[in-house]
Short mmCIF file of C-alpha atoms and ligand atoms in Angstrom, two decimals:
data_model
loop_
_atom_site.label_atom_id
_atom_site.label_comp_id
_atom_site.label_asym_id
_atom_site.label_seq_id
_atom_site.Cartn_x
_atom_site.Cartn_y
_atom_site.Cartn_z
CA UNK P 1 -56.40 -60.13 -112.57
CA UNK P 2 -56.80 -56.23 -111.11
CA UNK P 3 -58.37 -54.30 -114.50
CA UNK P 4 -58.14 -50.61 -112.35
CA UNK P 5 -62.06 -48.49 -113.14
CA UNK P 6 -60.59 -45.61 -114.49
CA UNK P 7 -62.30 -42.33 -115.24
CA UNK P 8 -64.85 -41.76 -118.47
CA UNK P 9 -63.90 -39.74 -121.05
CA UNK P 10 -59.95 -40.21 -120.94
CA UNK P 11 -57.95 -41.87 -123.77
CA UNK P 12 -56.90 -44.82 -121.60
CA UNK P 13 -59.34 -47.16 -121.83
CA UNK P 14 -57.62 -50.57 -119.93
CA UNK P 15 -55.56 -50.61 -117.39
CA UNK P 16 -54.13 -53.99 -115.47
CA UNK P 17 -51.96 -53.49 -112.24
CA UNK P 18 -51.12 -56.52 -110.41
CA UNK P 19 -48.90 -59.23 -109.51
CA UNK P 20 -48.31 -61.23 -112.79
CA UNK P 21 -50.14 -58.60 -115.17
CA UNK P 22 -47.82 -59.30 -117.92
CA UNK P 23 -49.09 -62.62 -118.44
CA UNK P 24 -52.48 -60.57 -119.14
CA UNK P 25 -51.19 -58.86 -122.43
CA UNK P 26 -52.33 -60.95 -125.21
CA UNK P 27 -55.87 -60.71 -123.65
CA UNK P 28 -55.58 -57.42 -123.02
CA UNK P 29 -54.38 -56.86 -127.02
CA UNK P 30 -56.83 -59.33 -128.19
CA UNK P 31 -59.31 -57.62 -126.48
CA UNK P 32 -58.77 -53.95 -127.03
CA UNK P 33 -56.38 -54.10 -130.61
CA UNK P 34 -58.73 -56.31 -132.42
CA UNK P 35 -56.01 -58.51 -133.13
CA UNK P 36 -53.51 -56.59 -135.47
CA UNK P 37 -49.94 -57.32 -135.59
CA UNK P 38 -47.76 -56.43 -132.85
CA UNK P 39 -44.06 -54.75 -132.84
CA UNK P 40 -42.19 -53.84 -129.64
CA UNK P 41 -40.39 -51.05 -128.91
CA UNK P 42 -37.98 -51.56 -126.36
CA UNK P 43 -34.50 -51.03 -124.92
CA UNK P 44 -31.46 -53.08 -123.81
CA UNK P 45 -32.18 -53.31 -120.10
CA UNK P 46 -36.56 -53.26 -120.96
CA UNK P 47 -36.37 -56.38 -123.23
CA UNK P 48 -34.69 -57.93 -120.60
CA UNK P 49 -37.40 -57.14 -117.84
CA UNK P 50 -40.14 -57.37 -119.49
CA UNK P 51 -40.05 -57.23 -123.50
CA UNK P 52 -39.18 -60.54 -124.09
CA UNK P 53 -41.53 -62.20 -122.23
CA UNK P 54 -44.22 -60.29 -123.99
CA UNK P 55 -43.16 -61.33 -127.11
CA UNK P 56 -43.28 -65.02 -126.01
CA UNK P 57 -46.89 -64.47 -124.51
CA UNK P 58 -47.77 -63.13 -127.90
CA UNK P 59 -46.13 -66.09 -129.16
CA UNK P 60 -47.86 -68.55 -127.23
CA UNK P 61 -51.29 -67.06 -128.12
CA UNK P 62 -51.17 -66.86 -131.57
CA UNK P 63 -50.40 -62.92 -131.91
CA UNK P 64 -48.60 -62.19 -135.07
CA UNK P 65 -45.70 -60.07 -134.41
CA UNK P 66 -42.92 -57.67 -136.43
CA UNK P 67 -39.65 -57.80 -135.44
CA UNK P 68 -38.86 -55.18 -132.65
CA UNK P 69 -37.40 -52.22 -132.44
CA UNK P 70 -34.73 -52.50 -130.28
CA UNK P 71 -32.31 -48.83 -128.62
CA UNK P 72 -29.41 -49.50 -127.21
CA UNK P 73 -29.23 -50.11 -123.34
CA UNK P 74 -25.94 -47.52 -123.49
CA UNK P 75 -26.17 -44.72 -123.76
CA UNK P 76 -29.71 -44.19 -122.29
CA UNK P 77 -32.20 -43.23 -125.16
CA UNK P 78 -33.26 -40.09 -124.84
CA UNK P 79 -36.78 -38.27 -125.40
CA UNK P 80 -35.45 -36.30 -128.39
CA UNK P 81 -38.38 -35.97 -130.78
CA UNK P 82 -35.91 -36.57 -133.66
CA UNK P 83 -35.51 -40.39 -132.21
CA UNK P 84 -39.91 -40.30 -131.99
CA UNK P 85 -39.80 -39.51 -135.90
CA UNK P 86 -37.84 -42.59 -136.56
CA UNK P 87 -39.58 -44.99 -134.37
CA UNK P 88 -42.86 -43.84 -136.03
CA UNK P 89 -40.87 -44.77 -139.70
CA UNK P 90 -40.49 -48.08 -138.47
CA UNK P 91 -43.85 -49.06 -137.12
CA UNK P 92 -45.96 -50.31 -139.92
CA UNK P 93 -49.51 -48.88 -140.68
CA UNK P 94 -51.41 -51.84 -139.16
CA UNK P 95 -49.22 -52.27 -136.24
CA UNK P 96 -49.98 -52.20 -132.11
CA UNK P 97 -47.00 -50.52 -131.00
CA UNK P 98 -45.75 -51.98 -127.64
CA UNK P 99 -44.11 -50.02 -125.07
CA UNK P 100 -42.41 -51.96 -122.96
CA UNK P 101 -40.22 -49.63 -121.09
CA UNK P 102 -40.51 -46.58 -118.11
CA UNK P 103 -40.77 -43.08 -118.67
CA UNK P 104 -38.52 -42.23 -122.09
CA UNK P 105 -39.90 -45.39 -123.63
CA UNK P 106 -43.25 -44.76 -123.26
CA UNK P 107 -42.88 -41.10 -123.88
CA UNK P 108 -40.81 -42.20 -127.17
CA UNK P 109 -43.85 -44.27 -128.51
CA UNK P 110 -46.65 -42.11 -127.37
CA UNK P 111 -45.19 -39.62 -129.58
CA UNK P 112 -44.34 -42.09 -132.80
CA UNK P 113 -47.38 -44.10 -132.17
CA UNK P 114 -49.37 -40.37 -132.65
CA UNK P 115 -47.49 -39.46 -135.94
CA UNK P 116 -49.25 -42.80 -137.17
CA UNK P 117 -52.39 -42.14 -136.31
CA UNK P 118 -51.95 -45.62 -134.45
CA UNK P 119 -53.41 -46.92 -130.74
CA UNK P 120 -50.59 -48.19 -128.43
CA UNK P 121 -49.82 -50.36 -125.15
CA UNK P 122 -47.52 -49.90 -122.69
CA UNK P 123 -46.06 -52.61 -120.43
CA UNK P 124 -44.31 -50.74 -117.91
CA UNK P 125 -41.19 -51.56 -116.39
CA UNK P 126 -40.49 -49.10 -113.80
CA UNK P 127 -42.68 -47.11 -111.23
CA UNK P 128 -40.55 -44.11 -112.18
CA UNK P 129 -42.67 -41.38 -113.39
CA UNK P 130 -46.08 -39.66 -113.65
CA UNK P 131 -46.02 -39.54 -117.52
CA UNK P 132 -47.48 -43.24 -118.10
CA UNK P 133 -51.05 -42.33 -118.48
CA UNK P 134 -50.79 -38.64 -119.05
CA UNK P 135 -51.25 -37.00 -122.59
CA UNK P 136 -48.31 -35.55 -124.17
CA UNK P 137 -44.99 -36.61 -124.27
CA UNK P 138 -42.02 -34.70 -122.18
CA UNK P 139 -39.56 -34.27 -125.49
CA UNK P 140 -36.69 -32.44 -126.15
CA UNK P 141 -37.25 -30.69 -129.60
CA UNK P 142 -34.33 -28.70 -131.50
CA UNK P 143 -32.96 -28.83 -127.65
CA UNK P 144 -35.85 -27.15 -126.24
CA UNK P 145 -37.68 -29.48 -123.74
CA UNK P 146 -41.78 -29.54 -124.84
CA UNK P 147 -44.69 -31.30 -123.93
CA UNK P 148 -45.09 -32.09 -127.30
CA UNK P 149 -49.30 -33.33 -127.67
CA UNK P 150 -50.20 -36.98 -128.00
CA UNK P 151 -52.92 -39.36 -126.86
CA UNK P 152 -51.28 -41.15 -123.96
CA UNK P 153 -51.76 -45.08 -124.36
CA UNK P 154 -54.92 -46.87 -125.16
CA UNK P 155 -54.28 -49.51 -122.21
CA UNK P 156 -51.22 -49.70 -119.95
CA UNK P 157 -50.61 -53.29 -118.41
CA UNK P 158 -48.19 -52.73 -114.69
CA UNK P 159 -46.84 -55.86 -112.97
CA UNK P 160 -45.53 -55.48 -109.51
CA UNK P 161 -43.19 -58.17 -110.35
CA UNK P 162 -41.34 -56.52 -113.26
CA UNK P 163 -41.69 -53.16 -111.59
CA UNK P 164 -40.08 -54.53 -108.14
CA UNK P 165 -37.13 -55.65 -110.43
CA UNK P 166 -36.25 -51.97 -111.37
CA UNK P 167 -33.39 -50.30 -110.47
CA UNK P 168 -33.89 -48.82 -106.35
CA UNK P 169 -33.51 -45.32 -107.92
CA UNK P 170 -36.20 -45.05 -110.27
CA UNK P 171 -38.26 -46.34 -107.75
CA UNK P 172 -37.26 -43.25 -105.77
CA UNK P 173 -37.49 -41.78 -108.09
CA UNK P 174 -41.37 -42.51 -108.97
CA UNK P 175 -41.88 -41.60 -105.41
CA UNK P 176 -40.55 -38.41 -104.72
CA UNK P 177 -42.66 -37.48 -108.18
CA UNK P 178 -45.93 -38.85 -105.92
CA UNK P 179 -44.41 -36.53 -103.43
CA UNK P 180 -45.03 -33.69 -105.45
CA UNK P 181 -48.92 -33.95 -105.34
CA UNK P 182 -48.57 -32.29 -101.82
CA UNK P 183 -46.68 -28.99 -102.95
CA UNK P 184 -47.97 -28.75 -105.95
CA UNK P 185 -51.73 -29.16 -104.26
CA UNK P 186 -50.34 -26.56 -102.25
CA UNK P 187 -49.97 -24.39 -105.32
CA UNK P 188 -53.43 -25.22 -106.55
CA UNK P 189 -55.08 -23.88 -103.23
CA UNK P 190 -52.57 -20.60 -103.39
CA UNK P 191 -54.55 -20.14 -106.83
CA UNK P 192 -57.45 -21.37 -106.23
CA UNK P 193 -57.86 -18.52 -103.11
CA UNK P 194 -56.85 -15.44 -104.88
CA UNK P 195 -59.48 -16.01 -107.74
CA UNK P 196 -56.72 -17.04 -110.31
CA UNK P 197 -57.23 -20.79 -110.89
CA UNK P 198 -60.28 -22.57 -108.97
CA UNK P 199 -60.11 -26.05 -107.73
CA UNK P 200 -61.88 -28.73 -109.99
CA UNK P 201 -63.10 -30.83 -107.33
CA UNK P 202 -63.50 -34.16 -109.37
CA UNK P 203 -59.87 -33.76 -110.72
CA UNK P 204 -58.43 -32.81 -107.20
CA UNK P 205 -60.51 -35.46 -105.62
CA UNK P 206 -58.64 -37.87 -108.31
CA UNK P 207 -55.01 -37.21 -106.92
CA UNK P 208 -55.40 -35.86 -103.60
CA UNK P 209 -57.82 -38.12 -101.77
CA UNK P 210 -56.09 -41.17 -101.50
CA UNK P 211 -52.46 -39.27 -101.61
CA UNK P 212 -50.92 -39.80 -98.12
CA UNK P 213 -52.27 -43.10 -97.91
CA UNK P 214 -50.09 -44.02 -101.39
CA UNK P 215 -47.34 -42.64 -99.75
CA UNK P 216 -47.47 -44.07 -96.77
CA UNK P 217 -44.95 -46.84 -97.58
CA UNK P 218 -42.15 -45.92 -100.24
CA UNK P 219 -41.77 -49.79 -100.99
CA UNK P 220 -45.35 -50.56 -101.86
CA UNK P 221 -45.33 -50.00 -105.58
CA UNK P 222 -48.96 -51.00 -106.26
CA UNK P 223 -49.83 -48.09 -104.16
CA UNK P 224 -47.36 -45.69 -105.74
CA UNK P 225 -48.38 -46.99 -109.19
CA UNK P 226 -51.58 -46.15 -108.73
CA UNK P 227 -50.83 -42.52 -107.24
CA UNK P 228 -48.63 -41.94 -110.07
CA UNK P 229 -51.43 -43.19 -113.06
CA UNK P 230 -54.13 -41.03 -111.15
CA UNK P 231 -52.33 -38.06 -111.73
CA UNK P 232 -51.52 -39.45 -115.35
CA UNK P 233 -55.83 -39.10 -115.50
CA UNK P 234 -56.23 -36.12 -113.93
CA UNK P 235 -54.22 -34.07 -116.24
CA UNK P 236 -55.65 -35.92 -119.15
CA UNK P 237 -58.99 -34.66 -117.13
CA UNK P 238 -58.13 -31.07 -116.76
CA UNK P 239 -56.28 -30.82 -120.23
CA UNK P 240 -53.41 -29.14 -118.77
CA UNK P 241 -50.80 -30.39 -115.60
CA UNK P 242 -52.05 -28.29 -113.63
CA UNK P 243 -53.58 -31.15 -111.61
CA UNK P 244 -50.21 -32.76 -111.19
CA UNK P 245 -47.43 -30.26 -110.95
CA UNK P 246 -46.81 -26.69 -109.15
CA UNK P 247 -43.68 -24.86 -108.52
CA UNK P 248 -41.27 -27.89 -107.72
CA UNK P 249 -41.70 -29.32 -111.35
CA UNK P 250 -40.82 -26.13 -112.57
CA UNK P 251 -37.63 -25.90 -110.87
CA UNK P 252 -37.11 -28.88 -111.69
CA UNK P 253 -37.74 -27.95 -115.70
CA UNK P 254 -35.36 -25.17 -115.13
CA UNK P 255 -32.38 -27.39 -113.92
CA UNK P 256 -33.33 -29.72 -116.99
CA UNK P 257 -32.71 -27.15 -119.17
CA UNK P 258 -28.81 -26.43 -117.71
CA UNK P 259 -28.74 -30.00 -118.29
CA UNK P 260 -27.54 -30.84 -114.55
CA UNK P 261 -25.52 -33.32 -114.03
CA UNK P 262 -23.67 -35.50 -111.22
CA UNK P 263 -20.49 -37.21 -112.04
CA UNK P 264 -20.89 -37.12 -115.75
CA UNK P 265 -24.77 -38.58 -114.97
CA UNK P 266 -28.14 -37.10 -115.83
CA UNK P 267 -30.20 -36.21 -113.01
CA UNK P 268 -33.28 -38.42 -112.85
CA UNK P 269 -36.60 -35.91 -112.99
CA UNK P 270 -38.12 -37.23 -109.46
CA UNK P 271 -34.69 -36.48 -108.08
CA UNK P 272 -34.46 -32.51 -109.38
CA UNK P 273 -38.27 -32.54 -108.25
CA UNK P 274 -37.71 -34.27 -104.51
CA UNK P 275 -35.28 -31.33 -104.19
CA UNK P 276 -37.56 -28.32 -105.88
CA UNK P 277 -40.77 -29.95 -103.38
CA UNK P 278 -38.62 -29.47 -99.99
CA UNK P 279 -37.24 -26.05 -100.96
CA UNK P 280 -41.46 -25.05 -102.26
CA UNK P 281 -42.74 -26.84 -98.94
CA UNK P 282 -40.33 -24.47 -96.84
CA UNK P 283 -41.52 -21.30 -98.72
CA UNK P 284 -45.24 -22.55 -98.23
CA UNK P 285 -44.13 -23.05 -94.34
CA UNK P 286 -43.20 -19.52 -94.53
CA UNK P 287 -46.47 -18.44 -95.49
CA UNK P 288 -47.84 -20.69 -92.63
CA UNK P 289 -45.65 -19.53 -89.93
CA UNK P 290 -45.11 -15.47 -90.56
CA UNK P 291 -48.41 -13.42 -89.26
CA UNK P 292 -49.88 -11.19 -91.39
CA UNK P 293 -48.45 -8.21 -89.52
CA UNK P 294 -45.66 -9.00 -89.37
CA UNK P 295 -45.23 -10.13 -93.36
CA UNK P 296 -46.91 -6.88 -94.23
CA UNK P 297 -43.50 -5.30 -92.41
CA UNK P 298 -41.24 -7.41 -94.76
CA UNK P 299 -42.29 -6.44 -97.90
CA UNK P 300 -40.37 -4.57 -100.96
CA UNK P 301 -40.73 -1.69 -102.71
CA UNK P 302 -42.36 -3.42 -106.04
CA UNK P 303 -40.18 -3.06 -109.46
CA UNK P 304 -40.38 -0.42 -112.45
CA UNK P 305 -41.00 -1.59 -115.21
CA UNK P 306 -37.21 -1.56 -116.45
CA UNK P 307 -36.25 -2.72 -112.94
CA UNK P 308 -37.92 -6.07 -113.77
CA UNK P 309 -36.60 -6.04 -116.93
CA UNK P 310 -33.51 -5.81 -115.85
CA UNK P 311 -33.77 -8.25 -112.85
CA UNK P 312 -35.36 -11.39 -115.39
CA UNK P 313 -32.62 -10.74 -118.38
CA UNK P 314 -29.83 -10.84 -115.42
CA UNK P 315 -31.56 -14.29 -114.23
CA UNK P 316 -31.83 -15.80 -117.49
CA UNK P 317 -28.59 -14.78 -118.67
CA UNK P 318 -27.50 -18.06 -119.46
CA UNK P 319 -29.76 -18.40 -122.37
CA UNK P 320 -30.60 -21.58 -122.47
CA UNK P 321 -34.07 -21.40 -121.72
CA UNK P 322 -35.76 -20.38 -124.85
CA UNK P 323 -36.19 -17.23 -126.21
CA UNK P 324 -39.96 -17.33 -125.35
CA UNK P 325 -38.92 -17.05 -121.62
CA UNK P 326 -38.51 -13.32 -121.48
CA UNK P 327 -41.41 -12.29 -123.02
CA UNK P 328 -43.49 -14.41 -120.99
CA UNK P 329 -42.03 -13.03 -117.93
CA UNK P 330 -42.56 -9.79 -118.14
CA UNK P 331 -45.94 -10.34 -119.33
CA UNK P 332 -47.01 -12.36 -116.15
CA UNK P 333 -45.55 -9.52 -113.76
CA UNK P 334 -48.30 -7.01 -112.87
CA UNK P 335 -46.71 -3.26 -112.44
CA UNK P 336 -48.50 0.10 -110.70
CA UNK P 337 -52.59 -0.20 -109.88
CA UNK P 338 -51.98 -4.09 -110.98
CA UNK P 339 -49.79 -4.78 -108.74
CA UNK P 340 -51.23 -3.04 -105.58
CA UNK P 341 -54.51 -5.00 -106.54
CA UNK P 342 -52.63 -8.39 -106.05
CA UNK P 343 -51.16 -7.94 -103.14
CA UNK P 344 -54.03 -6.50 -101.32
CA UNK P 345 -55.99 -9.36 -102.72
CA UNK P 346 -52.66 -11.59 -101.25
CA UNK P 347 -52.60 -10.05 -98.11
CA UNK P 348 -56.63 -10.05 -97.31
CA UNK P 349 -56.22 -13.59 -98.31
CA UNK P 350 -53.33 -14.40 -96.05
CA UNK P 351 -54.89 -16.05 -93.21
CA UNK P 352 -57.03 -18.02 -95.30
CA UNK P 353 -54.24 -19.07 -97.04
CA UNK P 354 -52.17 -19.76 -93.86
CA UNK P 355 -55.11 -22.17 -92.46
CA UNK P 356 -55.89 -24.15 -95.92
CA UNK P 357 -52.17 -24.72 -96.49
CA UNK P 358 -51.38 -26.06 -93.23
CA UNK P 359 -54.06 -28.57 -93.85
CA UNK P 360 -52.84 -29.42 -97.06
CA UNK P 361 -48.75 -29.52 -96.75
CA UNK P 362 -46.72 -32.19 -95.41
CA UNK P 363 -44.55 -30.59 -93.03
CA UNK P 364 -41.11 -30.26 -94.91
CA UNK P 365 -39.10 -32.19 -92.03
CA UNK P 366 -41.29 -35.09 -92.59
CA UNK P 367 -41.15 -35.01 -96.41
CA UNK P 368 -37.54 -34.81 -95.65
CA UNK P 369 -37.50 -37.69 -93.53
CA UNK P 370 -39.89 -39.24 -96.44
CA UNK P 371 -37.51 -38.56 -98.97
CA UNK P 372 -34.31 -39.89 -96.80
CA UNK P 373 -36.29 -43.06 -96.03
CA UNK P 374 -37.11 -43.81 -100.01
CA UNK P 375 -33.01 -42.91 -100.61
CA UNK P 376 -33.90 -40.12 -102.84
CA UNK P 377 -32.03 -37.14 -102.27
CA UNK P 378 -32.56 -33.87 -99.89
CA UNK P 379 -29.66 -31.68 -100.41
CA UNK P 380 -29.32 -29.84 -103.39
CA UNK P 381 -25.19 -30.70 -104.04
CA UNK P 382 -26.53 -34.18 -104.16
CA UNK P 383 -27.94 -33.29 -107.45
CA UNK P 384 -25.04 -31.45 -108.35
CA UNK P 385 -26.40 -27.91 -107.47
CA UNK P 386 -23.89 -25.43 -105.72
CA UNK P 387 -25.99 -23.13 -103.25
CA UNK P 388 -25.98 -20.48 -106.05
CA UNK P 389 -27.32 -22.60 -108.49
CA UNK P 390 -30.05 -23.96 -106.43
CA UNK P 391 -31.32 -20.56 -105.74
CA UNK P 392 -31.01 -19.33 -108.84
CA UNK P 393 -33.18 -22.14 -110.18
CA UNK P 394 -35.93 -21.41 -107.43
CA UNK P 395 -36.42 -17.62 -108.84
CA UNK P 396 -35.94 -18.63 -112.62
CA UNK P 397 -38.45 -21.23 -112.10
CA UNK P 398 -40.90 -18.15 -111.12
CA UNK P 399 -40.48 -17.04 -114.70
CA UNK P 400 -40.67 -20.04 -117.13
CA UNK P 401 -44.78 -20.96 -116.93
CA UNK P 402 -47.96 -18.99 -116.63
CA UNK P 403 -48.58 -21.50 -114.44
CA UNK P 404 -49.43 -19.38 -110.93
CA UNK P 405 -47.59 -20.79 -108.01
CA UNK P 406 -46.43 -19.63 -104.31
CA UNK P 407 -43.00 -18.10 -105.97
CA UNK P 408 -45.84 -15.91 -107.87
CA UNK P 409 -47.62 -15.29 -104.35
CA UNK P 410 -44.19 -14.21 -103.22
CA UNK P 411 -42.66 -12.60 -105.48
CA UNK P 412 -46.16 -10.30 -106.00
CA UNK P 413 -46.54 -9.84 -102.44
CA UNK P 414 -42.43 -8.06 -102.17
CA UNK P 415 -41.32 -11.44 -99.79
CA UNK P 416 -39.83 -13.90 -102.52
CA UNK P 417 -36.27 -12.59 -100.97
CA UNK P 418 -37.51 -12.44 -96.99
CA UNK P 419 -39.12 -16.32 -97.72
CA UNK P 420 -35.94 -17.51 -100.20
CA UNK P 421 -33.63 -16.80 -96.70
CA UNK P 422 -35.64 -19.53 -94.93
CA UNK P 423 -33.46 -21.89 -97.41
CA UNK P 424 -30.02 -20.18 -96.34
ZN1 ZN X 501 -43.30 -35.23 -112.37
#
């Protein structure tokens, strides 16, 4: 059986990827859990793949178990923090909580499992998301979406087998998230250059070395899987996502907060992201392609004070993104002496920039083609997005993190509105 060497010094301490891994689990729990008593947490459709068959392994080997906790299959459980709370009533104070589940699952009993104080496994069932080894879990709390803190799990057991069965769009899902590790790497670099955020060379070695060659093939899930857990590692590394996510995860946060939705459906996150990374890969191609000269004749007038004011309250006018949003906005923009400093630093910077992010970035056709090829979507109306909205998202998403990106680079520099026509 595969056990994958992770990293010292993160809070997952086992994890098994392979062909037939589940069959691993009672070692795995025997080994790591000392034995305690087991409960599952699982849905519907998860029991089915994968949660029942860990129970009967657990069976087999002697493994005393509480009943599970079984959601519904319909409607999808959500990660509502209120629905973590009442998981973590249920699991009993010498339990192993089980995940056996993707993304919401997982993030559901990371966040119980931490109100208990108590170590959990996750068997996952779907090579969906980036979230399975990361700390924190992606939660909705009093409607506000959070990264609300929590150890991720203590071992995480992946079978190719179970994850092959998964519906085809999660597993597009899961890979236009692994797509992400380009433009968001991108982002890093833009940082990284003008003095704002350097490069942590272990942690970017950790997702970016072996990144094109786990994309290489959108059906190899092993390789995927693995992209996907490293950048779980990396942020618990870093202590931040940083590592993992630039500006096309914060578009995509924006669009999760006006709830998108296609035909009455949620919008799956790799999905909002696989469109935010080909609209951020064409701004970054901007930067690439427009000489420095010829930028430097593009640029705007920078905003007054009340002028920005003015410009962020009429972008976040549909209020649904926190009240913190504003504030933090405003106090991210630099204005007068601040602001010529920045974009002199941007603009002595620029063909530095233009030569590290050509090395970096996936030309957006090909992540295109990528994207069409692993049947995730590349249009933004097939998420649901009218050309209005998909802009709109793209400047908001400038606003919502401290987090400095290329919409910062743009935006600072007076060409956010030259580089957002590219997209037109
Ligand atoms: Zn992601």
């Amino acid at each position: 059986m595969r056990y994958i060497t992770l990293p010292e010094d993160i809070e997952t301490k086992i994890f098994v990827l392979d062909s037939g891994a589940i069959t691993e689990t009672p070692a795995v729990l025997k080994k790591a859990f000392n034995n305690c008593k087991v409960i599952i947490i699982a849905d519907g459709n998860t029991w089915q793949a994968a949660g029942e068959r860990v129970s009967e392994l657990c069976k087999e080997s002697g493994i005393e178990q509480y009943p599970p906790i079984l959601l519904p299959a319909e409607p999808k459980p959500h990660p509502d923090y209120a629905l973590s709370q009442s998981i973590a009533e249920k699991l009993p104070a010498d339990c192993v909580p089980v995940a056996v589940g993707s993304g919401v699952i997982n993030d559901l009993v990371k966040c119980a499992s931490a109100i208990k104080n108590l170590r959990y496994l996750c068997v996952a069932t779907a090579c969906s998301v980036d979230g399975y080894t990361a700390s924190g879990g992606a939660m909705s709390v009093d409607n506000q979406k959070k990264t609300v803190p929590c150890p991720a799990p203590y071992a995480l057991i992946a079978d190719t087998e179970v994850l092959q069965t998964a519906p085809a769009e999660m597993m597009a899902s899961g890979y236009a998230d692994l797509m992400s590790k380009v433009t968001g790497g991108a982002d890093w670099i833009i940082a990284d250059e003008l003095g704002i955020e350097p490069i942590a060379p272990a942690i970017w070695s950790l997702v970016q070395d072996d990144l094109r060659d786990n994309l290489s093939d959108h059906t190899n899930l092993e390789k995927i899987f693995l992209g996907l857990a490293a950048t779980g590692y990396s942020m618990q590394m870093y202590h931040d996502s940083r590592p993992a996510s630039g500006a096309e995860h914060l578009c995509s946060h924006v669009w999760e907060m006006e709830h998108l939705q296609l035909n009455g459906e949620e919008i799956s996150h790799g999905f909002k992201v696989g469109i935010g990374l080909l609209a951020i890969a064409r701004l970054q191609e901007f930067v690439i392609n427009t000489p420095l000269e010829k930028a430097k004749l593009m640029v705007q007038i920078p905003p007054t004070v009340d002028e920005r004011k003015a410009e962020i309250d009429e972008l976040l006018i549909k209020g649904c993104y926190g009240s913190a949003i504003a504030p933090l906005a405003m106090e991210k923009t630099p204005f007068n002496e601040d602001m010529t400093q920045r974009r002199e630093k941007i603009f002595a910077s620029w063909q530095n920039l233009q030569q590290r992010l050509s090395q970096q970035l996936i030309p957006s056709e090909q992540l295109e083609k990528m994207l069409l090829t692993a049947h995730a979507p590349t249009e933004f109306e097939q998420i649901g997005l009218t050309f209005e909205q998909y802009i709109h998202g793209i400047k908001t998403a400038q606003l919502i993190r401290k987090r400095y990106t290329i919409l910062d680079m743009l935006y600072e520099a007076g060409l956010l509105d030259a580089a957002l026509a590219v997209l037109r």
